[in-house]
Amino acid sequence: MGLLDMYSYLTYYFDSESYPDFRGKIERMTGIQIVAIFDNYLEEHPEEWHFSGALIFYSAINDL
């Protein structure tokens, strides 16, 4: 889960106040659940298909 690792590190180092909230959201999720969140976000936001995967992932997790 490279995107999850990236998001985790960036949140920890650059937005440490929101890090506990982020960890609480994903703590017990499986990889399959995280992929489903990403896929559902793309289905609901087709106008963002041309964005980078990292940006879409960031938006999907923040929508939780």
mmCIF file of N, CA and C in Angstrom:
data_model
loop_
_atom_site.group_PDB
_atom_site.id
_atom_site.type_symbol
_atom_site.label_atom_id
_atom_site.label_comp_id
_atom_site.label_asym_id
_atom_site.label_seq_id
_atom_site.Cartn_x
_atom_site.Cartn_y
_atom_site.Cartn_z
ATOM 1 N N MET A 1 0.836 -1.187 0.000
ATOM 2 C CA MET A 1 0.000 0.000 0.000
ATOM 3 C C MET A 1 0.875 1.242 0.000
ATOM 4 N N GLY A 2 1.542 1.494 -1.056
ATOM 5 C CA GLY A 2 2.423 2.646 -1.149
ATOM 6 C C GLY A 2 1.717 3.974 -0.945
ATOM 7 N N LEU A 3 0.506 4.113 -1.483
ATOM 8 C CA LEU A 3 -0.227 5.365 -1.304
ATOM 9 C C LEU A 3 -0.590 5.585 0.156
ATOM 10 N N LEU A 4 -0.965 4.526 0.839
ATOM 11 C CA LEU A 4 -1.300 4.645 2.255
ATOM 12 C C LEU A 4 -0.073 5.033 3.068
ATOM 13 N N ASP A 5 1.060 4.438 2.761
ATOM 14 C CA ASP A 5 2.306 4.807 3.438
ATOM 15 C C ASP A 5 2.646 6.268 3.189
ATOM 16 N N MET A 6 2.521 6.707 1.940
ATOM 17 C CA MET A 6 2.810 8.094 1.591
ATOM 18 C C MET A 6 1.903 9.036 2.362
ATOM 19 N N TYR A 7 0.616 8.749 2.357
ATOM 20 C CA TYR A 7 -0.343 9.607 3.052
ATOM 21 C C TYR A 7 -0.041 9.646 4.548
ATOM 22 N N SER A 8 0.270 8.489 5.106
ATOM 23 C CA SER A 8 0.573 8.399 6.533
ATOM 24 C C SER A 8 1.793 9.235 6.898
ATOM 25 N N TYR A 9 2.871 9.091 6.159
ATOM 26 C CA TYR A 9 4.094 9.854 6.446
ATOM 27 C C TYR A 9 3.888 11.351 6.264
ATOM 28 N N LEU A 10 3.223 11.746 5.192
ATOM 29 C CA LEU A 10 3.001 13.172 4.956
ATOM 30 C C LEU A 10 2.119 13.785 6.034
ATOM 31 N N THR A 11 1.086 13.058 6.436
ATOM 32 C CA THR A 11 0.218 13.567 7.493
ATOM 33 C C THR A 11 0.984 13.675 8.801
ATOM 34 N N TYR A 12 1.778 12.667 9.113
ATOM 35 C CA TYR A 12 2.535 12.672 10.367
ATOM 36 C C TYR A 12 3.519 13.840 10.424
ATOM 37 N N TYR A 13 4.227 14.091 9.351
ATOM 38 C CA TYR A 13 5.273 15.110 9.370
ATOM 39 C C TYR A 13 4.777 16.524 9.075
ATOM 40 N N PHE A 14 3.733 16.665 8.260
ATOM 41 C CA PHE A 14 3.314 18.000 7.846
ATOM 42 C C PHE A 14 1.979 18.455 8.426
ATOM 43 N N ASP A 15 1.225 17.533 9.003
ATOM 44 C CA ASP A 15 -0.062 17.893 9.603
ATOM 45 C C ASP A 15 -0.289 17.009 10.820
ATOM 46 N N SER A 16 0.636 17.062 11.754
ATOM 47 C CA SER A 16 0.638 16.129 12.881
ATOM 48 C C SER A 16 -0.623 16.216 13.736
ATOM 49 N N GLU A 17 -1.309 17.355 13.727
ATOM 50 C CA GLU A 17 -2.539 17.468 14.516
ATOM 51 C C GLU A 17 -3.648 16.569 13.978
ATOM 52 N N SER A 18 -3.679 16.342 12.680
ATOM 53 C CA SER A 18 -4.729 15.496 12.105
ATOM 54 C C SER A 18 -4.309 14.028 11.998
ATOM 55 N N TYR A 19 -3.064 13.727 12.345
ATOM 56 C CA TYR A 19 -2.579 12.351 12.224
ATOM 57 C C TYR A 19 -3.398 11.355 13.053
ATOM 58 N N PRO A 20 -3.707 11.649 14.334
ATOM 59 C CA PRO A 20 -4.510 10.673 15.098
ATOM 60 C C PRO A 20 -5.879 10.412 14.470
ATOM 61 N N ASP A 21 -6.497 11.440 13.907
ATOM 62 C CA ASP A 21 -7.785 11.265 13.241
ATOM 63 C C ASP A 21 -7.640 10.352 12.026
ATOM 64 N N PHE A 22 -6.592 10.579 11.246
ATOM 65 C CA PHE A 22 -6.323 9.739 10.077
ATOM 66 C C PHE A 22 -6.107 8.287 10.498
ATOM 67 N N ARG A 23 -5.282 8.065 11.495
ATOM 68 C CA ARG A 23 -5.007 6.694 11.949
ATOM 69 C C ARG A 23 -6.280 6.027 12.453
ATOM 70 N N GLY A 24 -7.110 6.798 13.137
ATOM 71 C CA GLY A 24 -8.367 6.249 13.630
ATOM 72 C C GLY A 24 -9.294 5.815 12.511
ATOM 73 N N LYS A 25 -9.256 6.526 11.393
ATOM 74 C CA LYS A 25 -10.111 6.190 10.252
ATOM 75 C C LYS A 25 -9.708 4.873 9.606
ATOM 76 N N ILE A 26 -8.416 4.619 9.518
ATOM 77 C CA ILE A 26 -7.952 3.474 8.726
ATOM 78 C C ILE A 26 -7.398 2.329 9.564
ATOM 79 N N GLU A 27 -7.381 2.493 10.870
ATOM 80 C CA GLU A 27 -6.696 1.547 11.750
ATOM 81 C C GLU A 27 -7.087 0.092 11.527
ATOM 82 N N ARG A 28 -8.348 -0.190 11.381
ATOM 83 C CA ARG A 28 -8.790 -1.585 11.266
ATOM 84 C C ARG A 28 -9.237 -1.969 9.861
ATOM 85 N N MET A 29 -8.904 -1.139 8.890
ATOM 86 C CA MET A 29 -9.288 -1.441 7.511
ATOM 87 C C MET A 29 -8.300 -2.402 6.866
ATOM 88 N N THR A 30 -8.836 -3.236 6.011
ATOM 89 C CA THR A 30 -7.982 -4.116 5.222
ATOM 90 C C THR A 30 -7.595 -3.390 3.936
ATOM 91 N N GLY A 31 -6.627 -3.923 3.246
ATOM 92 C CA GLY A 31 -6.235 -3.361 1.961
ATOM 93 C C GLY A 31 -7.389 -3.358 0.971
ATOM 94 N N ILE A 32 -8.196 -4.398 1.018
ATOM 95 C CA ILE A 32 -9.348 -4.496 0.116
ATOM 96 C C ILE A 32 -10.340 -3.372 0.393
ATOM 97 N N GLN A 33 -10.555 -3.050 1.659
ATOM 98 C CA GLN A 33 -11.472 -1.967 2.006
ATOM 99 C C GLN A 33 -10.939 -0.617 1.525
ATOM 100 N N ILE A 34 -9.651 -0.411 1.661
ATOM 101 C CA ILE A 34 -9.053 0.854 1.232
ATOM 102 C C ILE A 34 -9.143 0.998 -0.286
ATOM 103 N N VAL A 35 -8.914 -0.083 -1.001
ATOM 104 C CA VAL A 35 -9.062 -0.054 -2.462
ATOM 105 C C VAL A 35 -10.515 0.242 -2.831
ATOM 106 N N ALA A 36 -11.464 -0.331 -2.099
ATOM 107 C CA ALA A 36 -12.883 -0.078 -2.371
ATOM 108 C C ALA A 36 -13.226 1.395 -2.154
ATOM 109 N N ILE A 37 -12.650 2.015 -1.131
ATOM 110 C CA ILE A 37 -12.870 3.444 -0.883
ATOM 111 C C ILE A 37 -12.356 4.250 -2.067
ATOM 112 N N PHE A 38 -11.161 3.913 -2.534
ATOM 113 C CA PHE A 38 -10.560 4.585 -3.689
ATOM 114 C C PHE A 38 -11.449 4.421 -4.923
ATOM 115 N N ASP A 39 -11.869 3.185 -5.185
ATOM 116 C CA ASP A 39 -12.713 2.904 -6.356
ATOM 117 C C ASP A 39 -14.051 3.638 -6.274
ATOM 118 N N ASN A 40 -14.674 3.623 -5.100
ATOM 119 C CA ASN A 40 -15.954 4.314 -4.934
ATOM 120 C C ASN A 40 -15.799 5.815 -5.132
ATOM 121 N N TYR A 41 -14.702 6.360 -4.641
ATOM 122 C CA TYR A 41 -14.459 7.790 -4.824
ATOM 123 C C TYR A 41 -14.358 8.116 -6.314
ATOM 124 N N LEU A 42 -13.645 7.289 -7.053
ATOM 125 C CA LEU A 42 -13.523 7.519 -8.499
ATOM 126 C C LEU A 42 -14.870 7.415 -9.210
ATOM 127 N N GLU A 43 -15.702 6.476 -8.788
ATOM 128 C CA GLU A 43 -17.033 6.352 -9.388
ATOM 129 C C GLU A 43 -17.869 7.601 -9.132
ATOM 130 N N GLU A 44 -17.738 8.176 -7.937
ATOM 131 C CA GLU A 44 -18.524 9.350 -7.566
ATOM 132 C C GLU A 44 -17.940 10.655 -8.101
ATOM 133 N N HIS A 45 -16.675 10.632 -8.517
ATOM 134 C CA HIS A 45 -16.003 11.842 -8.997
ATOM 135 C C HIS A 45 -15.275 11.579 -10.320
ATOM 136 N N PRO A 46 -16.005 11.229 -11.369
ATOM 137 C CA PRO A 46 -15.340 10.925 -12.645
ATOM 138 C C PRO A 46 -14.599 12.126 -13.233
ATOM 139 N N GLU A 47 -14.960 13.319 -12.803
ATOM 140 C CA GLU A 47 -14.273 14.516 -13.300
ATOM 141 C C GLU A 47 -12.823 14.589 -12.823
ATOM 142 N N GLU A 48 -12.453 13.730 -11.870
ATOM 143 C CA GLU A 48 -11.091 13.733 -11.338
ATOM 144 C C GLU A 48 -10.221 12.605 -11.894
ATOM 145 N N TRP A 49 -10.723 11.855 -12.851
ATOM 146 C CA TRP A 49 -9.977 10.716 -13.386
ATOM 147 C C TRP A 49 -8.613 11.093 -13.930
ATOM 148 N N HIS A 50 -8.456 12.313 -14.376
ATOM 149 C CA HIS A 50 -7.170 12.721 -14.958
ATOM 150 C C HIS A 50 -6.166 13.182 -13.896
ATOM 151 N N PHE A 51 -6.575 13.246 -12.629
ATOM 152 C CA PHE A 51 -5.656 13.637 -11.554
ATOM 153 C C PHE A 51 -4.719 12.475 -11.228
ATOM 154 N N SER A 52 -3.648 12.779 -10.529
ATOM 155 C CA SER A 52 -2.712 11.720 -10.128
ATOM 156 C C SER A 52 -3.372 10.804 -9.096
ATOM 157 N N GLY A 53 -2.907 9.572 -9.061
ATOM 158 C CA GLY A 53 -3.433 8.613 -8.096
ATOM 159 C C GLY A 53 -3.257 9.073 -6.663
ATOM 160 N N ALA A 54 -2.129 9.712 -6.374
ATOM 161 C CA ALA A 54 -1.867 10.188 -5.012
ATOM 162 C C ALA A 54 -2.875 11.258 -4.604
ATOM 163 N N LEU A 55 -3.183 12.165 -5.501
ATOM 164 C CA LEU A 55 -4.140 13.228 -5.187
ATOM 165 C C LEU A 55 -5.545 12.660 -5.002
ATOM 166 N N ILE A 56 -5.920 11.715 -5.832
ATOM 167 C CA ILE A 56 -7.235 11.085 -5.705
ATOM 168 C C ILE A 56 -7.320 10.319 -4.392
ATOM 169 N N PHE A 57 -6.268 9.604 -4.046
ATOM 170 C CA PHE A 57 -6.253 8.862 -2.787
ATOM 171 C C PHE A 57 -6.387 9.808 -1.601
ATOM 172 N N TYR A 58 -5.656 10.908 -1.639
ATOM 173 C CA TYR A 58 -5.723 11.914 -0.577
ATOM 174 C C TYR A 58 -7.158 12.415 -0.415
ATOM 175 N N SER A 59 -7.805 12.717 -1.516
ATOM 176 C CA SER A 59 -9.185 13.207 -1.475
ATOM 177 C C SER A 59 -10.141 12.137 -0.955
ATOM 178 N N ALA A 60 -9.946 10.903 -1.387
ATOM 179 C CA ALA A 60 -10.824 9.810 -0.960
ATOM 180 C C ALA A 60 -10.729 9.579 0.543
ATOM 181 N N ILE A 61 -9.533 9.576 1.081
ATOM 182 C CA ILE A 61 -9.358 9.363 2.520
ATOM 183 C C ILE A 61 -9.910 10.546 3.306
ATOM 184 N N ASN A 62 -9.711 11.750 2.810
ATOM 185 C CA ASN A 62 -10.230 12.925 3.516
ATOM 186 C C ASN A 62 -11.746 12.987 3.502
ATOM 187 N N ASP A 63 -12.386 12.313 2.549
ATOM 188 C CA ASP A 63 -13.848 12.282 2.492
ATOM 189 C C ASP A 63 -14.463 11.338 3.522
ATOM 190 N N LEU A 64 -13.669 10.513 4.145
ATOM 191 C CA LEU A 64 -14.214 9.557 5.121
ATOM 192 C C LEU A 64 -14.808 10.267 6.311
#
